[in-house]
Amino acid sequence: DAMVIQNPRYQVTQFGKPVTLSCSQTLNHNVMYWYQQKSSQAPKLLFHYYDKDFNNEADTPDNFQSRRPNTSFCFLDIRSPGLGDAAMYLCATSRDGTYEQYFGPGTRLTVT
Amino acid sequence: GENVEQHPSTLSVQEGDSAVIKCTYSDSASNYFPWYKQELGKRPQLIIDIRSNVGEKKDQRIAVTLNKTAKHFSLHITETQPEDSAVYFCAASGGYQKVTFGIGTKLQVIP
């Protein structure tokens, strides 16, 4: 089945230790998104790629970076995680010309 | 930018009753309004959406209405069942495929 896959599902990192979360998709969608979702809150868009074009939200901290080496993969790098970065990170994709977003299962990040 | 307000934040209904969740948006250029259901610990999943050229859309027990003049849209769930218990997010999109989410409504259906 075509889908959005995120690895790992659970990630524990130490305060200040860089961490990378990955997302892959078999839908061949050209738009990929990264969201941060904290407990009992709505998903908050961090950035998205439209093809290779990177679009950063104005309030996304510099601590968060992203890479999209090809259509299928997208990475979220947190350079120096703080305790406040503990959250669920959701990857989503969308096909150009439509708006429906398909979400991956998420990676729950714990910062110790 | 777009701002989406959603209410109520929590909603409890008896099984079989109807549930209504309301949202307002600020950007008159928004033209796509999806609703997502998120069960505990799971991904958000699209349950229904509506575009600005349509006033109402139904899918079995779920319906969405849109009033562009007033900039509000609503989700209606009829004959609620315990499996409808989840958090529901409304959202609005004005283009370039960015979606702004509402704060979410936690729906509890009491058997």
Coordinates of N, CA and C in Angstrom, one line a residue:
Chain A
D1 N 0.8 -1.2 0.0 CA 0.0 0.0 0.0 C 0.9 1.3 0.0
A2 N 0.5 2.2 -0.8 CA 1.2 3.5 -0.8 C 1.0 4.1 0.6
M3 N 2.0 4.7 1.1 CA 1.9 5.3 2.4 C 3.1 6.2 2.8
V4 N 2.9 6.8 4.0 CA 3.9 7.7 4.5 C 4.5 7.0 5.7
I5 N 5.8 6.8 5.7 CA 6.5 6.1 6.8 C 7.5 7.0 7.5
Q6 N 7.4 6.9 8.8 CA 8.3 7.7 9.7 C 9.2 6.7 10.5
N7 N 10.5 7.1 10.6 CA 11.4 6.3 11.5 C 12.3 7.2 12.3
P8 N 12.6 6.9 13.5 CA 11.9 5.9 14.3 C 10.6 6.3 14.7
R9 N 9.8 5.4 15.3 CA 8.5 5.8 15.9 C 8.7 6.5 17.2
Y10 N 9.7 6.1 18.0 CA 10.1 6.7 19.2 C 11.5 7.0 19.3
Q11 N 11.9 8.2 19.7 CA 13.3 8.6 19.8 C 13.5 9.3 21.1
V12 N 14.6 8.8 21.8 CA 15.0 9.5 23.0 C 16.4 10.1 22.7
T13 N 16.5 11.3 23.1 CA 17.8 12.0 22.9 C 18.1 12.8 24.1
Q14 N 19.4 13.1 24.3 CA 19.8 13.9 25.4 C 19.7 15.4 25.1
F15 N 19.6 16.2 26.1 CA 19.6 17.7 25.9 C 20.8 18.1 25.1
G16 N 20.6 18.8 24.0 CA 21.7 19.3 23.3 C 22.3 18.3 22.3
K17 N 21.9 17.1 22.3 CA 22.5 16.1 21.3 C 21.7 16.1 20.0
P18 N 22.3 16.3 18.9 CA 21.6 16.4 17.6 C 20.8 15.1 17.3
V19 N 19.7 15.3 16.7 CA 18.9 14.1 16.4 C 18.3 14.3 15.0
T20 N 18.1 13.2 14.2 CA 17.5 13.3 12.9 C 16.3 12.4 12.8
L21 N 15.2 12.9 12.4 CA 14.0 12.1 12.1 C 13.8 11.9 10.6
S22 N 13.3 10.8 10.2 CA 13.2 10.6 8.8 C 11.8 10.3 8.4
C23 N 11.5 10.6 7.2 CA 10.1 10.4 6.6 C 10.3 9.9 5.1
S24 N 9.6 8.9 4.8 CA 9.6 8.4 3.4 C 8.2 8.2 2.9
Q25 N 8.0 8.3 1.6 CA 6.7 8.2 1.1 C 6.7 7.4 -0.3
T26 N 5.7 6.6 -0.5 CA 5.5 5.9 -1.7 C 4.4 6.4 -2.6
L27 N 3.9 7.6 -2.2 CA 2.8 8.2 -2.9 C 3.2 9.0 -4.1
N28 N 4.5 9.3 -4.2 CA 5.0 10.1 -5.2 C 4.5 11.5 -5.2
H29 N 4.2 12.0 -4.0 CA 3.7 13.4 -3.8 C 4.8 14.3 -3.9
N30 N 4.6 15.5 -4.5 CA 5.7 16.4 -4.6 C 5.8 17.4 -3.4
V31 N 4.8 17.4 -2.5 CA 4.9 18.3 -1.4 C 5.0 17.5 -0.1
M32 N 6.0 17.9 0.7 CA 6.2 17.2 2.0 C 6.2 18.2 3.1
Y33 N 5.6 17.9 4.2 CA 5.5 18.8 5.4 C 6.1 18.1 6.6
W34 N 6.6 19.0 7.5 CA 6.9 18.6 8.9 C 6.1 19.4 9.9
Y35 N 5.4 18.7 10.8 CA 4.6 19.4 11.8 C 5.2 18.9 13.2
Q36 N 5.1 19.8 14.1 CA 5.3 19.5 15.5 C 4.0 19.5 16.3
Q37 N 3.7 18.5 17.0 CA 2.4 18.4 17.8 C 2.7 18.1 19.2
K38 N 2.4 19.1 20.1 CA 2.6 18.8 21.5 C 1.3 18.4 22.1
S39 N 1.3 17.8 23.3 CA 0.2 17.2 23.9 C -1.0 18.1 23.9
S40 N -2.2 17.6 23.4 CA -3.4 18.4 23.5 C -3.4 19.6 22.6
Q41 N -2.5 19.7 21.6 CA -2.5 20.9 20.8 C -2.6 20.5 19.3
A42 N -2.9 21.4 18.5 CA -3.0 21.2 17.1 C -1.6 21.0 16.5
P43 N -1.5 20.3 15.4 CA -0.2 20.2 14.7 C 0.2 21.6 14.2
K44 N 1.5 21.9 14.4 CA 2.1 23.2 14.1 C 3.1 23.0 12.9
L45 N 2.8 23.7 11.8 CA 3.7 23.5 10.7 C 5.1 24.1 10.9
L46 N 6.1 23.3 10.7 CA 7.5 23.8 10.9 C 8.0 24.3 9.5
F47 N 7.9 23.5 8.5 CA 8.3 23.9 7.1 C 7.7 22.9 6.2
H48 N 7.8 23.2 4.9 CA 7.4 22.3 3.9 C 8.2 22.4 2.6
Y49 N 8.3 21.4 1.8 CA 9.0 21.4 0.5 C 7.9 21.3 -0.5
Y50 N 8.0 22.2 -1.5 CA 7.2 22.1 -2.7 C 8.2 21.7 -3.8
D51 N 8.2 20.4 -4.2 CA 9.3 19.8 -5.0 C 10.6 20.1 -4.2
K52 N 11.6 20.7 -4.7 CA 12.8 21.0 -4.0 C 12.9 22.3 -3.3
D53 N 11.8 23.1 -3.5 CA 11.8 24.4 -2.9 C 11.4 24.3 -1.4
F54 N 12.3 24.8 -0.6 CA 12.1 24.8 0.9 C 11.4 26.0 1.4
N55 N 10.3 25.8 2.2 CA 9.6 26.9 2.7 C 9.5 26.8 4.3
N56 N 10.1 27.8 4.9 CA 10.3 27.8 6.3 C 9.2 28.7 6.9
E57 N 8.5 28.2 8.0 CA 7.6 29.1 8.7 C 8.3 30.1 9.5
A58 N 7.8 31.3 9.6 CA 8.5 32.5 10.2 C 8.9 32.2 11.6
D59 N 8.0 31.4 12.3 CA 8.3 31.2 13.7 C 9.0 29.9 14.0
T60 N 9.5 29.2 13.0 CA 10.2 28.0 13.3 C 11.6 28.3 13.8
P61 N 12.0 27.8 14.9 CA 13.3 28.1 15.4 C 14.4 27.6 14.5
D62 N 15.6 28.4 14.6 CA 16.7 28.0 13.7 C 17.3 26.6 14.1
N63 N 17.0 26.2 15.2 CA 17.4 24.9 15.7 C 16.9 23.7 14.9
F64 N 15.8 24.0 14.1 CA 15.2 23.0 13.3 C 15.6 23.2 11.8
Q65 N 16.1 22.1 11.2 CA 16.5 22.2 9.8 C 15.9 21.0 9.1
S66 N 15.9 21.1 7.8 CA 15.3 19.9 7.0 C 16.1 19.7 5.7
R67 N 16.0 18.5 5.3 CA 16.7 18.1 4.0 C 15.7 17.2 3.2
R68 N 15.7 17.4 1.9 CA 14.9 16.5 1.1 C 15.8 16.1 -0.1
P69 N 16.5 15.0 0.0 CA 17.5 14.6 -1.0 C 16.8 14.1 -2.3
N70 N 15.6 13.7 -2.2 CA 14.8 13.2 -3.4 C 13.3 13.3 -3.1
T71 N 12.5 12.9 -4.1 CA 11.1 13.0 -3.9 C 10.6 12.2 -2.7
S72 N 11.2 11.1 -2.5 CA 10.6 10.1 -1.6 C 11.0 10.3 -0.1
F73 N 12.1 11.0 0.1 CA 12.6 11.1 1.5 C 12.7 12.6 2.0
C74 N 12.5 12.8 3.3 CA 12.6 14.1 3.9 C 13.1 13.9 5.3
F75 N 14.0 14.7 5.7 CA 14.6 14.6 7.1 C 14.4 15.8 7.9
L76 N 14.2 15.6 9.2 CA 14.1 16.7 10.1 C 15.3 16.6 11.1
D77 N 16.1 17.6 11.1 CA 17.3 17.7 12.0 C 17.0 18.7 13.1
I78 N 17.2 18.3 14.3 CA 17.2 19.2 15.4 C 18.6 19.3 16.0
R79 N 19.2 20.4 15.8 CA 20.6 20.6 16.0 C 21.0 20.5 17.5
S80 N 20.2 21.1 18.4 CA 20.5 21.1 19.8 C 19.1 21.0 20.5
P81 N 18.6 19.8 20.7 CA 17.3 19.7 21.3 C 17.2 20.2 22.7
G82 N 16.2 21.0 23.0 CA 15.9 21.4 24.3 C 14.7 20.6 24.9
L83 N 14.5 20.8 26.2 CA 13.3 20.1 26.8 C 12.0 20.4 26.1
G84 N 11.9 21.7 25.7 CA 10.7 22.2 25.0 C 10.5 21.6 23.6
D85 N 11.4 20.8 23.1 CA 11.3 20.2 21.8 C 10.7 18.8 21.9
A86 N 10.5 18.4 23.1 CA 9.8 17.1 23.2 C 8.4 17.2 22.7
A87 N 8.0 16.3 21.7 CA 6.8 16.4 21.0 C 6.6 15.2 20.1
M88 N 5.4 15.2 19.5 CA 5.3 14.3 18.3 C 5.6 15.0 17.1
Y89 N 6.4 14.4 16.2 CA 6.7 15.1 14.9 C 6.0 14.3 13.8
L90 N 5.2 15.0 13.1 CA 4.4 14.4 12.0 C 4.9 14.8 10.7
C91 N 5.1 13.9 9.8 CA 5.4 14.2 8.4 C 4.1 14.0 7.6
A92 N 3.9 14.8 6.6 CA 2.7 14.7 5.8 C 3.1 14.9 4.3
T93 N 2.3 14.4 3.4 CA 2.6 14.7 2.0 C 1.3 15.1 1.3
S94 N 1.4 15.7 0.2 CA 0.3 16.2 -0.6 C 0.7 16.2 -2.1
R95 N -0.3 15.9 -2.9 CA -0.1 15.9 -4.4 C -0.3 17.3 -4.9
D96 N 0.5 17.8 -5.8 CA 0.3 19.1 -6.4 C -1.1 19.2 -7.0
G97 N -1.7 20.3 -6.8 CA -3.0 20.6 -7.4 C -4.2 20.1 -6.5
T98 N -3.9 19.3 -5.5 CA -4.9 19.0 -4.5 C -4.5 19.4 -3.2
Y99 N -5.3 19.3 -2.2 CA -4.9 19.8 -0.9 C -4.9 18.8 0.2
E100 N -5.4 17.6 0.0 CA -5.5 16.6 1.0 C -4.1 16.2 1.5
Q101 N -3.9 16.2 2.7 CA -2.6 15.8 3.3 C -2.7 14.4 3.9
Y102 N -1.7 13.6 3.6 CA -1.6 12.3 4.1 C -0.5 12.3 5.2
F103 N -0.8 11.9 6.4 CA 0.1 11.9 7.5 C 0.8 10.6 7.7
G104 N 2.0 10.7 8.2 CA 2.7 9.5 8.7 C 2.3 9.2 10.1
P105 N 2.7 8.1 10.7 CA 2.3 7.8 12.1 C 3.0 8.6 13.1
G106 N 4.0 9.4 12.8 CA 4.7 10.3 13.7 C 5.8 9.6 14.4
T107 N 6.7 10.5 14.9 CA 7.9 10.1 15.8 C 7.7 10.9 17.1
R108 N 7.6 10.1 18.1 CA 7.5 10.8 19.4 C 8.9 11.0 20.0
L109 N 9.3 12.2 20.2 CA 10.6 12.6 20.6 C 10.6 12.9 22.1
T110 N 11.5 12.3 22.8 CA 11.7 12.6 24.3 C 13.1 13.1 24.4
V111 N 13.2 14.2 25.2 CA 14.5 14.8 25.4 C 14.8 14.7 26.9
T112 N 15.9 14.1 27.3 CA 16.2 13.9 28.7 C 17.3 14.8 29.1
Chain B
G1 N -1.5 36.2 8.3 CA -1.7 34.8 8.0 C -3.1 34.4 8.4
E2 N -3.4 33.2 8.1 CA -4.7 32.6 8.4 C -4.8 32.3 9.9
N3 N -6.0 32.5 10.5 CA -6.2 32.1 11.9 C -7.5 31.3 11.9
V4 N -7.5 30.2 12.5 CA -8.7 29.3 12.6 C -9.0 29.1 14.1
E5 N -10.3 29.5 14.4 CA -10.8 29.3 15.8 C -11.8 28.1 15.7
Q6 N -11.7 27.3 16.8 CA -12.5 26.1 16.8 C -13.2 26.0 18.2
H7 N -14.4 25.6 18.2 CA -15.1 25.4 19.5 C -16.3 24.4 19.3
P8 N -16.6 23.7 20.4 CA -16.0 23.7 21.7 C -14.7 23.0 21.7
S9 N -13.9 23.1 22.8 CA -12.7 22.4 22.9 C -12.9 20.9 23.4
T10 N -14.0 20.7 24.1 CA -14.4 19.4 24.5 C -15.9 19.3 24.3
L11 N -16.4 18.1 24.0 CA -17.8 17.8 23.7 C -18.1 16.4 24.1
S12 N -19.1 16.3 25.0 CA -19.6 14.9 25.4 C -21.0 14.8 24.9
V13 N -21.3 13.7 24.3 CA -22.6 13.4 23.8 C -23.0 12.0 24.1
Q14 N -24.3 11.7 24.2 CA -24.7 10.3 24.4 C -24.7 9.6 23.1
E15 N -24.4 8.3 23.1 CA -24.4 7.5 21.9 C -25.8 7.7 21.2
G16 N -25.7 7.9 19.9 CA -26.9 8.1 19.1 C -27.3 9.5 18.9
D17 N -26.8 10.4 19.8 CA -27.1 11.9 19.6 C -26.2 12.4 18.5
S18 N -26.4 13.7 18.1 CA -25.6 14.4 17.2 C -24.5 15.2 17.8
A19 N -23.5 15.5 17.1 CA -22.4 16.3 17.6 C -22.1 17.4 16.5
V20 N -21.9 18.6 17.0 CA -21.6 19.7 16.1 C -20.4 20.4 16.6
I21 N -19.4 20.6 15.7 CA -18.2 21.4 16.0 C -18.1 22.5 15.0
K22 N -17.8 23.7 15.5 CA -17.8 24.9 14.7 C -16.4 25.5 14.6
C23 N -16.2 26.1 13.4 CA -14.9 26.8 13.2 C -15.1 28.1 12.4
T24 N -14.3 29.0 12.7 CA -14.2 30.3 11.9 C -12.8 30.5 11.4
Y25 N -12.7 31.2 10.3 CA -11.4 31.5 9.7 C -11.3 32.9 9.4
S26 N -10.1 33.4 9.2 CA -9.9 34.9 9.0 C -9.6 35.3 7.6
D27 N -9.0 34.4 6.9 CA -8.5 34.8 5.5 C -9.6 34.5 4.5
S28 N -10.1 35.5 3.9 CA -11.2 35.4 2.9 C -10.7 34.6 1.6
A29 N -9.4 34.5 1.5 CA -8.8 33.8 0.3 C -8.8 32.3 0.5
S30 N -9.0 31.8 1.8 CA -9.1 30.4 2.0 C -10.2 29.7 1.2
N31 N -9.8 28.6 0.6 CA -10.8 28.0 -0.3 C -10.9 26.5 -0.1
Y32 N -10.2 25.9 0.9 CA -10.3 24.5 1.2 C -10.3 24.3 2.7
F33 N -11.3 23.4 3.1 CA -11.5 23.3 4.5 C -11.7 21.8 4.9
P34 N -10.6 21.2 5.3 CA -10.6 19.8 5.7 C -10.9 19.6 7.2
W35 N -11.4 18.4 7.5 CA -11.6 18.0 8.9 C -10.8 16.7 9.1
Y36 N -10.0 16.7 10.2 CA -9.2 15.5 10.5 C -9.7 15.0 11.8
K37 N -9.6 13.6 11.9 CA -9.9 12.9 13.1 C -8.6 12.3 13.6
Q38 N -8.3 12.5 14.9 CA -7.0 11.9 15.4 C -7.4 11.2 16.7
E39 N -7.2 9.8 16.6 CA -7.4 9.0 17.8 C -6.1 9.1 18.6
L40 N -6.2 8.7 19.9 CA -5.1 8.9 20.8 C -3.9 8.1 20.3
G41 N -2.8 8.8 20.1 CA -1.5 8.2 19.7 C -1.4 7.9 18.3
K42 N -2.4 8.3 17.5 CA -2.4 8.0 16.1 C -2.3 9.2 15.2
R43 N -2.1 9.0 13.9 CA -2.0 10.1 13.0 C -3.3 10.7 12.7
P44 N -3.3 12.0 12.4 CA -4.6 12.7 11.9 C -5.0 12.0 10.6
Q45 N -6.3 11.8 10.4 CA -6.8 11.2 9.2 C -7.9 12.1 8.7
L46 N -7.9 12.4 7.4 CA -8.9 13.2 6.8 C -10.3 12.4 6.8
I47 N -11.3 13.1 7.3 CA -12.6 12.4 7.3 C -13.6 13.0 6.3
I48 N -13.4 14.3 6.0 CA -14.2 15.0 5.1 C -13.6 16.3 4.8
D49 N -13.9 16.9 3.6 CA -13.4 18.2 3.3 C -14.4 18.9 2.4
I50 N -14.2 20.2 2.3 CA -15.2 21.0 1.5 C -14.4 22.1 0.8
R51 N -14.8 22.4 -0.4 CA -14.1 23.5 -1.1 C -15.1 24.7 -1.2
S52 N -14.6 25.8 -1.4 CA -15.3 27.1 -1.3 C -16.5 27.2 -2.3
N53 N -16.5 26.4 -3.3 CA -17.6 26.5 -4.3 C -18.8 25.6 -3.9
V54 N -18.7 25.0 -2.7 CA -19.7 24.1 -2.3 C -20.2 24.6 -0.9
G55 N -21.5 24.5 -0.6 CA -22.0 24.9 0.7 C -22.2 23.8 1.7
E56 N -22.3 22.6 1.2 CA -22.6 21.5 2.1 C -22.1 20.2 1.4
K57 N -21.6 19.3 2.2 CA -21.1 18.0 1.7 C -21.4 17.0 2.8
K58 N -21.9 15.8 2.3 CA -22.2 14.7 3.2 C -21.5 13.4 2.9
D59 N -21.2 12.7 3.9 CA -20.6 11.3 3.7 C -21.2 10.5 4.8
Q60 N -22.2 9.7 4.5 CA -22.9 8.9 5.5 C -23.3 9.7 6.7
R61 N -22.7 9.4 7.9 CA -23.1 10.1 9.1 C -22.4 11.5 9.3
I62 N -21.6 11.8 8.4 CA -20.8 13.1 8.6 C -21.2 14.1 7.5
A63 N -21.3 15.3 8.0 CA -21.6 16.4 7.0 C -20.8 17.6 7.4
V64 N -20.5 18.4 6.4 CA -19.8 19.7 6.7 C -20.6 20.8 5.9
T65 N -20.7 21.9 6.6 CA -21.3 23.1 6.0 C -20.4 24.2 6.0
L66 N -20.5 25.1 5.0 CA -19.6 26.2 4.8 C -20.4 27.5 4.5
N67 N -20.1 28.5 5.2 CA -20.7 29.8 5.0 C -19.6 30.8 4.7
K68 N -19.3 31.0 3.4 CA -18.2 31.9 3.1 C -18.4 33.3 3.5
T69 N -19.6 33.8 3.4 CA -19.9 35.2 3.8 C -19.5 35.4 5.3
A70 N -19.9 34.5 6.1 CA -19.6 34.6 7.6 C -18.3 34.0 7.9
K71 N -17.6 33.4 7.0 CA -16.3 32.7 7.2 C -16.4 31.7 8.4
H72 N -17.4 30.9 8.3 CA -17.4 29.8 9.3 C -17.9 28.5 8.6
F73 N -17.4 27.4 9.2 CA -17.8 26.1 8.7 C -17.9 25.1 9.9
S74 N -18.7 24.1 9.7 CA -19.1 23.2 10.8 C -19.1 21.8 10.4
L75 N -18.8 21.0 11.4 CA -18.8 19.5 11.2 C -20.0 19.0 12.0
H76 N -20.8 18.1 11.3 CA -22.0 17.5 12.0 C -21.8 16.0 11.9
I77 N -21.9 15.4 13.1 CA -21.9 13.9 13.1 C -23.2 13.5 13.7
T78 N -23.9 12.7 12.9 CA -25.2 12.2 13.4 C -25.1 10.7 13.9
E79 N -26.0 10.3 14.7 CA -26.0 8.9 15.3 C -24.7 8.5 15.8
T80 N -24.1 9.3 16.7 CA -22.8 9.1 17.1 C -22.6 7.7 17.8
Q81 N -21.4 7.2 17.6 CA -21.0 5.9 18.1 C -19.8 6.0 18.9
P82 N -19.5 5.1 19.8 CA -18.3 5.2 20.7 C -17.0 5.3 19.9
E83 N -17.0 4.7 18.7 CA -15.8 4.8 17.9 C -15.6 6.2 17.3
D84 N -16.5 7.0 17.4 CA -16.4 8.4 17.0 C -15.6 9.2 18.0
S85 N -15.4 8.7 19.2 CA -14.6 9.4 20.2 C -13.2 9.6 19.7
A86 N -12.7 10.9 19.7 CA -11.4 11.2 19.2 C -11.3 12.7 19.3
V87 N -10.1 13.2 18.8 CA -10.0 14.7 18.7 C -10.2 15.0 17.2
Y88 N -11.0 16.0 17.0 CA -11.3 16.5 15.6 C -10.7 17.9 15.4
F89 N -10.0 18.0 14.3 CA -9.4 19.3 13.9 C -10.0 19.8 12.7
C90 N -10.4 21.1 12.7 CA -10.8 21.7 11.5 C -9.5 22.4 10.9
A91 N -9.6 22.8 9.7 CA -8.4 23.5 9.1 C -8.9 24.3 7.9
A92 N -8.0 25.2 7.5 CA -8.3 26.1 6.4 C -7.1 26.3 5.6
S93 N -7.2 26.3 4.3 CA -6.1 26.5 3.4 C -6.4 27.5 2.3
G94 N -5.5 28.4 2.1 CA -5.8 29.5 1.2 C -4.9 29.4 -0.1
G95 N -4.2 28.3 -0.2 CA -3.3 28.2 -1.3 C -1.9 27.9 -1.0
Y96 N -1.1 27.5 -1.9 CA 0.2 27.1 -1.8 C 0.3 25.9 -0.8
Q97 N -0.9 25.2 -0.7 CA -1.0 24.0 0.1 C -0.6 24.0 1.5
K98 N -0.6 25.2 2.1 CA -0.4 25.3 3.6 C -1.8 25.2 4.2
V99 N -1.8 24.5 5.3 CA -3.0 24.3 6.0 C -2.9 24.8 7.5
T100 N -3.8 25.6 7.9 CA -3.8 26.1 9.3 C -4.9 25.3 10.1
F101 N -4.5 24.7 11.2 CA -5.4 23.9 12.0 C -6.0 24.7 13.1
G102 N -7.2 24.3 13.4 CA -7.9 24.8 14.7 C -7.3 24.0 15.8
I103 N -7.7 24.4 17.0 CA -7.1 23.9 18.2 C -7.5 22.5 18.6
G104 N -8.6 22.1 18.0 CA -9.0 20.7 18.2 C -10.2 20.6 19.1
T105 N -11.1 19.6 18.9 CA -12.2 19.4 19.8 C -12.1 17.9 20.2
K106 N -12.1 17.7 21.5 CA -12.1 16.3 22.0 C -13.5 15.9 22.2
L107 N -13.9 14.9 21.4 CA -15.3 14.4 21.4 C -15.3 13.1 22.2
Q108 N -16.2 13.0 23.1 CA -16.4 11.8 23.9 C -17.9 11.4 23.7
V109 N -18.0 10.1 23.2 CA -19.3 9.6 23.0 C -19.6 8.6 24.1
I110 N -20.6 8.8 24.9 CA -20.9 8.0 26.1 C -21.8 6.9 25.7
P111 N -21.4 5.7 25.9 CA -22.3 4.5 25.5 C -23.6 4.5 26.4

